[in-house]
C-alpha positions as a Python dict, from the first residue, in 0.01 Angstrom:
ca = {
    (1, 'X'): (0, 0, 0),
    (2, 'X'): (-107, -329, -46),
    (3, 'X'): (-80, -631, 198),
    (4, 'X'): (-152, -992, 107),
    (5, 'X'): (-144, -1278, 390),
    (6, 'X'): (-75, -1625, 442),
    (7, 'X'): (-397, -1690, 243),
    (8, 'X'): (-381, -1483, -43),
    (9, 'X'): (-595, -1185, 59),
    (10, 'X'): (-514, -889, -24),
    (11, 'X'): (-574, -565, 229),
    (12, 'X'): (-505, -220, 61),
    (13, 'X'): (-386, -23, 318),
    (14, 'X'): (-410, 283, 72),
    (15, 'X'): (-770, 361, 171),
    (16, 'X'): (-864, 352, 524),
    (17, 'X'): (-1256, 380, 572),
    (18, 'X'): (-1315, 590, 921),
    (19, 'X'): (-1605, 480, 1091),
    (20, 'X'): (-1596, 658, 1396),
    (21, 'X'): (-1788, 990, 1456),
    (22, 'X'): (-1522, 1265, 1594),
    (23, 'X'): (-1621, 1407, 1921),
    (24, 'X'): (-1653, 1859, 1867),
    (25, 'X'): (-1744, 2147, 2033),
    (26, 'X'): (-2037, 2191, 1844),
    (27, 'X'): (-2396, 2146, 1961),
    (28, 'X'): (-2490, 1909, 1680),
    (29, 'X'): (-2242, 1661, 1871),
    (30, 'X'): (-2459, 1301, 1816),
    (31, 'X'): (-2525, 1214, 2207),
    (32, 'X'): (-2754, 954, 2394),
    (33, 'X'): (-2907, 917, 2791),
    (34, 'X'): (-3004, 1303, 2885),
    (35, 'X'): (-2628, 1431, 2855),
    (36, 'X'): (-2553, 1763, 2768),
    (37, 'X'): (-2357, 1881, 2492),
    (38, 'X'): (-1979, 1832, 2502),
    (39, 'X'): (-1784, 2105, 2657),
    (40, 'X'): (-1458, 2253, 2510),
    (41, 'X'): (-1323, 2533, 2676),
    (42, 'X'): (-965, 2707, 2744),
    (43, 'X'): (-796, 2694, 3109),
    (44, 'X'): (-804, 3052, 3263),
    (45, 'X'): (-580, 3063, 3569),
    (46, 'X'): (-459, 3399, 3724),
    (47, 'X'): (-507, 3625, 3456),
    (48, 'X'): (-374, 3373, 3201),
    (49, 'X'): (-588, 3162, 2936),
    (50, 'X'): (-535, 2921, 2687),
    (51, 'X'): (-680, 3097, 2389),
    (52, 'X'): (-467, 3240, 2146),
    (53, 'X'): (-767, 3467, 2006),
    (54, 'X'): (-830, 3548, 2347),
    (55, 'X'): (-451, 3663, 2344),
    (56, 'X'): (-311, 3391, 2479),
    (57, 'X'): (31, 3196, 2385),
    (58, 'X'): (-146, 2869, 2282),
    (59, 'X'): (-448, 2688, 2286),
    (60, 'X'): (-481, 2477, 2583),
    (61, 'X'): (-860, 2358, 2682),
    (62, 'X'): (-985, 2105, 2924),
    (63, 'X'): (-1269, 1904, 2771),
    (64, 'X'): (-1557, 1761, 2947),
    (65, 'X'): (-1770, 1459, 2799),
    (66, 'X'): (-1888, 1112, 2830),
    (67, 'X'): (-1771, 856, 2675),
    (68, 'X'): (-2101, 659, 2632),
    (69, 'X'): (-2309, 927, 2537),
    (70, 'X'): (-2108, 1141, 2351),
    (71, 'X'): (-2014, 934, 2004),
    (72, 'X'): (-1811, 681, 1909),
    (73, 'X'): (-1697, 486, 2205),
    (74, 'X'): (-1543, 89, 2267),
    (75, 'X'): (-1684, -63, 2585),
    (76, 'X'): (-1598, -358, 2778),
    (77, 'X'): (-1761, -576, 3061),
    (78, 'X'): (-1665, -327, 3356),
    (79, 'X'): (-1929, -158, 3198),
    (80, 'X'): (-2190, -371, 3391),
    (81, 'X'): (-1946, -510, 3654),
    (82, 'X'): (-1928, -396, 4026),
    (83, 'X'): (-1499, -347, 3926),
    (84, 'X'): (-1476, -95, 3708),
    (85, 'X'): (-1263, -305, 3475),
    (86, 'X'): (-1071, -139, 3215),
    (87, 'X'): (-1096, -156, 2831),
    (88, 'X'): (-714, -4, 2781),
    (89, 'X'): (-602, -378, 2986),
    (90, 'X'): (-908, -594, 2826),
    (91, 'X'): (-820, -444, 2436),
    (92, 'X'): (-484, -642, 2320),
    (93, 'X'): (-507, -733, 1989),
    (94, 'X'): (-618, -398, 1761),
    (95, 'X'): (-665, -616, 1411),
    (96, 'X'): (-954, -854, 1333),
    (97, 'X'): (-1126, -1003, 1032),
    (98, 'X'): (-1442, -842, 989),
    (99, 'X'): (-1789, -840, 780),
    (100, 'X'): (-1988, -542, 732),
    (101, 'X'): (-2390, -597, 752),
    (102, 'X'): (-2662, -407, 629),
    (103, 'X'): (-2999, -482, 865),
    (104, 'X'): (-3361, -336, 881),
    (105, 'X'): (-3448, -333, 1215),
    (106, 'X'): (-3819, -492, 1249),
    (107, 'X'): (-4136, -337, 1391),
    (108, 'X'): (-4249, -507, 1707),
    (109, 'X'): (-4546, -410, 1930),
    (110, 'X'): (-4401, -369, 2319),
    (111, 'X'): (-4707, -247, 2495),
    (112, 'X'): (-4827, 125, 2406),
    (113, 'X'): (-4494, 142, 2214),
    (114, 'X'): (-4402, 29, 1885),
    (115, 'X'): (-3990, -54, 1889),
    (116, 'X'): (-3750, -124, 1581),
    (117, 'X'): (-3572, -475, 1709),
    (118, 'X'): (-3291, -675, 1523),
    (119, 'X'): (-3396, -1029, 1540),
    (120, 'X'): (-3196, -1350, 1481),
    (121, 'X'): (-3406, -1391, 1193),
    (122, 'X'): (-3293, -1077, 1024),
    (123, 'X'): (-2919, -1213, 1140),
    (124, 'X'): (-2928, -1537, 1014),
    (125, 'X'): (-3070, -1373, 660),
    (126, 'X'): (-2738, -1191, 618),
    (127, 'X'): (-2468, -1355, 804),
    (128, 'X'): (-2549, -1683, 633),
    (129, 'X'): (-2346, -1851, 894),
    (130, 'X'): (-2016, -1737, 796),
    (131, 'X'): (-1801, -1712, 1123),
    (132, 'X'): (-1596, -1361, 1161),
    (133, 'X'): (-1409, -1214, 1483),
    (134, 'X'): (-1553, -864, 1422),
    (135, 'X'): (-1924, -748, 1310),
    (136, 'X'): (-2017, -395, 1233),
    (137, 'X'): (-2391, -373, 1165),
    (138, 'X'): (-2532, -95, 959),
    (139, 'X'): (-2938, -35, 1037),
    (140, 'X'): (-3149, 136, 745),
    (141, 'X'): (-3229, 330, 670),
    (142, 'X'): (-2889, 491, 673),
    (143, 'X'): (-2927, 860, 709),
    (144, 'X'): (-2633, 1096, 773),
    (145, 'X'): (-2829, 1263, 1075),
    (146, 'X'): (-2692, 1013, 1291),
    (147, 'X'): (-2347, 1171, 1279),
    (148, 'X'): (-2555, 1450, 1503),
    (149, 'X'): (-2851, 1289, 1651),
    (150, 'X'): (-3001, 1309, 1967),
    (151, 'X'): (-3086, 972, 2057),
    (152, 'X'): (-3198, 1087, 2420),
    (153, 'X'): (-3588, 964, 2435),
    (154, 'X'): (-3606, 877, 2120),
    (155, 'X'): (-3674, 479, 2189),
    (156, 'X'): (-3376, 338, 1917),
    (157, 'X'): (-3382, 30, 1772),
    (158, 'X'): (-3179, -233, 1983),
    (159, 'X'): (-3067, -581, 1943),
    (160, 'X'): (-3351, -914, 2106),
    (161, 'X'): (-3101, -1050, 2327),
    (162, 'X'): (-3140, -1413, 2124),
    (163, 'X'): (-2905, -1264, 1892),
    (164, 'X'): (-2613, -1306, 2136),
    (165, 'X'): (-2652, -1731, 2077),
    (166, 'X'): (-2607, -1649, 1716),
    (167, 'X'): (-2310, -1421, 1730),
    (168, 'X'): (-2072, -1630, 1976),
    (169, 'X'): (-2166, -1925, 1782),
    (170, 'X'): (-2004, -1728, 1464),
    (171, 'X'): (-1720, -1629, 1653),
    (172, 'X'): (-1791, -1263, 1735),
    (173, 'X'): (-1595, -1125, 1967),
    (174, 'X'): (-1638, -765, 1875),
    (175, 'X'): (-1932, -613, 1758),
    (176, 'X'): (-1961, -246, 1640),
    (177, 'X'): (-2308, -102, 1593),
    (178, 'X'): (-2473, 284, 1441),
    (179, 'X'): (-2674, 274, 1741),
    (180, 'X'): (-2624, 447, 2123),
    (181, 'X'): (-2679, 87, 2276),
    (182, 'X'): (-2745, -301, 2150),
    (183, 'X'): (-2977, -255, 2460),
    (184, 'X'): (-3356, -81, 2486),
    (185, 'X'): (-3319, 285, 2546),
    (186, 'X'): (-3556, 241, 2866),
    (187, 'X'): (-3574, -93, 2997),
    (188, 'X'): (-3530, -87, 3385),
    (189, 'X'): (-3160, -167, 3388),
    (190, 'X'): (-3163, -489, 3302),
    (191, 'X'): (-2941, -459, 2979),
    (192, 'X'): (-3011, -794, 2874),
    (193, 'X'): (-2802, -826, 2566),
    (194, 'X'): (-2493, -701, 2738),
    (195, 'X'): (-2553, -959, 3049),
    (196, 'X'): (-2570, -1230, 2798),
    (197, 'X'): (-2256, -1094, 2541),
    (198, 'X'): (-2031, -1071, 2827),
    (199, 'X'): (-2183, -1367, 2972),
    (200, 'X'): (-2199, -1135, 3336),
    (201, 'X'): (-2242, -1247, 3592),
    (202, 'X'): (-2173, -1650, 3576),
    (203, 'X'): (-1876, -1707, 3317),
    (204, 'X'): (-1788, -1311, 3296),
    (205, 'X'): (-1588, -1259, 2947),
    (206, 'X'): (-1303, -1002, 2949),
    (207, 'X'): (-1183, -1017, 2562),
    (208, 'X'): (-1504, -900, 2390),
    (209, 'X'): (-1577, -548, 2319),
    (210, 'X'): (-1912, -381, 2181),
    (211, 'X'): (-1857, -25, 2012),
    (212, 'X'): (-2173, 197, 1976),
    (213, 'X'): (-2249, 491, 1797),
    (214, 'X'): (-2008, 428, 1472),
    (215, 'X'): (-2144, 603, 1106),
    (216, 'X'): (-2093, 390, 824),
    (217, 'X'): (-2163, 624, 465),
    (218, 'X'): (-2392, 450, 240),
    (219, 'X'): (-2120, 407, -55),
    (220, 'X'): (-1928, 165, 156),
    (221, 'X'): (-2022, -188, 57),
    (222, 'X'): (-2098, -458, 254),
    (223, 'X'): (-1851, -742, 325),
    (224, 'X'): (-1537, -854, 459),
    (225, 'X'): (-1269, -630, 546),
    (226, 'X'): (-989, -568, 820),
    (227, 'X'): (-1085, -363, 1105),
    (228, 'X'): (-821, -129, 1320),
    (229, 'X'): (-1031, -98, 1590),
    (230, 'X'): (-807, 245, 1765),
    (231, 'X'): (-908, 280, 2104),
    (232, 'X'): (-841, 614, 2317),
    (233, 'X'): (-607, 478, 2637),
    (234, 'X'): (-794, 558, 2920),
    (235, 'X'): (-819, 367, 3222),
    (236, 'X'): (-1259, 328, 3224),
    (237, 'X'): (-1484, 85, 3105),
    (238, 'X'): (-1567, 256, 2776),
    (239, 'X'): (-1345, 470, 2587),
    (240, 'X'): (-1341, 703, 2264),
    (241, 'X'): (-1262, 522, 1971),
    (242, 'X'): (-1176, 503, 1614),
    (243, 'X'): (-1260, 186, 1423),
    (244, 'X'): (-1130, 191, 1071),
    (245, 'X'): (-1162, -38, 771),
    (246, 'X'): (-974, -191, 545),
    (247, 'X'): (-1078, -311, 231),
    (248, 'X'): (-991, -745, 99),
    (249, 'X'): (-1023, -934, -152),
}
């Protein structure tokens, strides 16, 4: 199905592009910060269990996981907030104009360590200044492993907290990224790009979101699309999530 707006643009509905990585029972699960594998297992309760190859009448199986370290997920700022505010009440609005980036994170020297950074620089090379409410940034190289990854002390390249000037000034209020934070894996808690994106603690913002963790395939192009970003209703900071793209022209 094809849409076309106020403006002219056209949005084919026809052929959604699923971003998200599903959350399984399977031990090549991606996952970030020391957690263990997701857990999917059926209820056994005096005598009975919810396993029909087990011989039970159905399948019914609690599931334990994180939401932050266990794949695609949309936070808000009660993720750094003494109230645990919600991103089912901060999430409204569910469509957004959106561009699709293509970065290569830069080698900086931090110490002993050597760390993969996204810089303004490399920002300002691609965005060109054009002002969108939604930014999904692909890092490259672009390989599929990070649909099962282990990110877990693996030091991943993370946004220089400079960038957030850049971003707010082109109107980005929601920014999805392949990575398990826009933050340094290990950097004593001060998760300085999220202070400064959700502008916590002075002039705290509840509309924007960040979504980690999201697998963009190499045959998608960048540019502007529509984004769906789907968000799992649950009453936390962070939930699953399912961003999805739509192609325009």
């Amino acid at each position: 199905m094809i849409f076309t707006d106020e403006k002219g643009r056209k949005v084919d509905f026809s052929s959604p592009i699923d971003i998200s990585i599903p959350l399984s029972n399977d031990k090549n699960n991606p996952r970030a910060w020391y957690v263990n594998p997701p857990i999917f297992e059926p209820v056994r309760e005096n005598g009975w269990i919810g396993s029909v190859k087990e011989g039970g009448s159905v399948n019914f199986r609690n599931i334990i996981f994180n939401p932050h370290g266990h794949g695609t997920h949309t936070e808000c700022l009660g993720h750094i907030t003494k109230e645990v505010y919600s991103v089912n009440q901060r999430l409204k609005n569910f469509f957004f104009t959106c561009e699709l980036i293509s970065v290569t994170p830069q080698k900086i020297q931090n110490g002993e360590e050597e760390d993969w950074v996204i810089t303004t620089t490399i920002l300002e090379k691609v965005l060109k200044n054009k002002k969108t409410e939604a930014l999904v940034v692909r890092t490259v190289p672009n390989h599929p492993d990070k649909k099962r990854k282990n990110y877990s002390a693996s030091n991943p390249p993370y946004f220089d907290v400079k960038c957030v000037a850049l971003l707010l000034e082109l109107g980005v209020k929601h920014l999805l990224i392949d990575l398990p934070s826009v933050d340094r894996e290990s950097d004593n808690g001060v998760l300085a790009f999220h202070h400064a994106f959700w502008e916590v603690p002075n002039h705290p913002n509840h509309e924007r979101t960040i979504t980690e963790m999201v697998y963009v395939p190499n045959t998608v192009k960048d540019g502007t699309y529509l984004l769906n970003l789907q968000v799992a209703p649950f009453e936390n900071d962070a939930a699953p999530s399912r961003p999805v793209l739509y192609s325009m022209s």
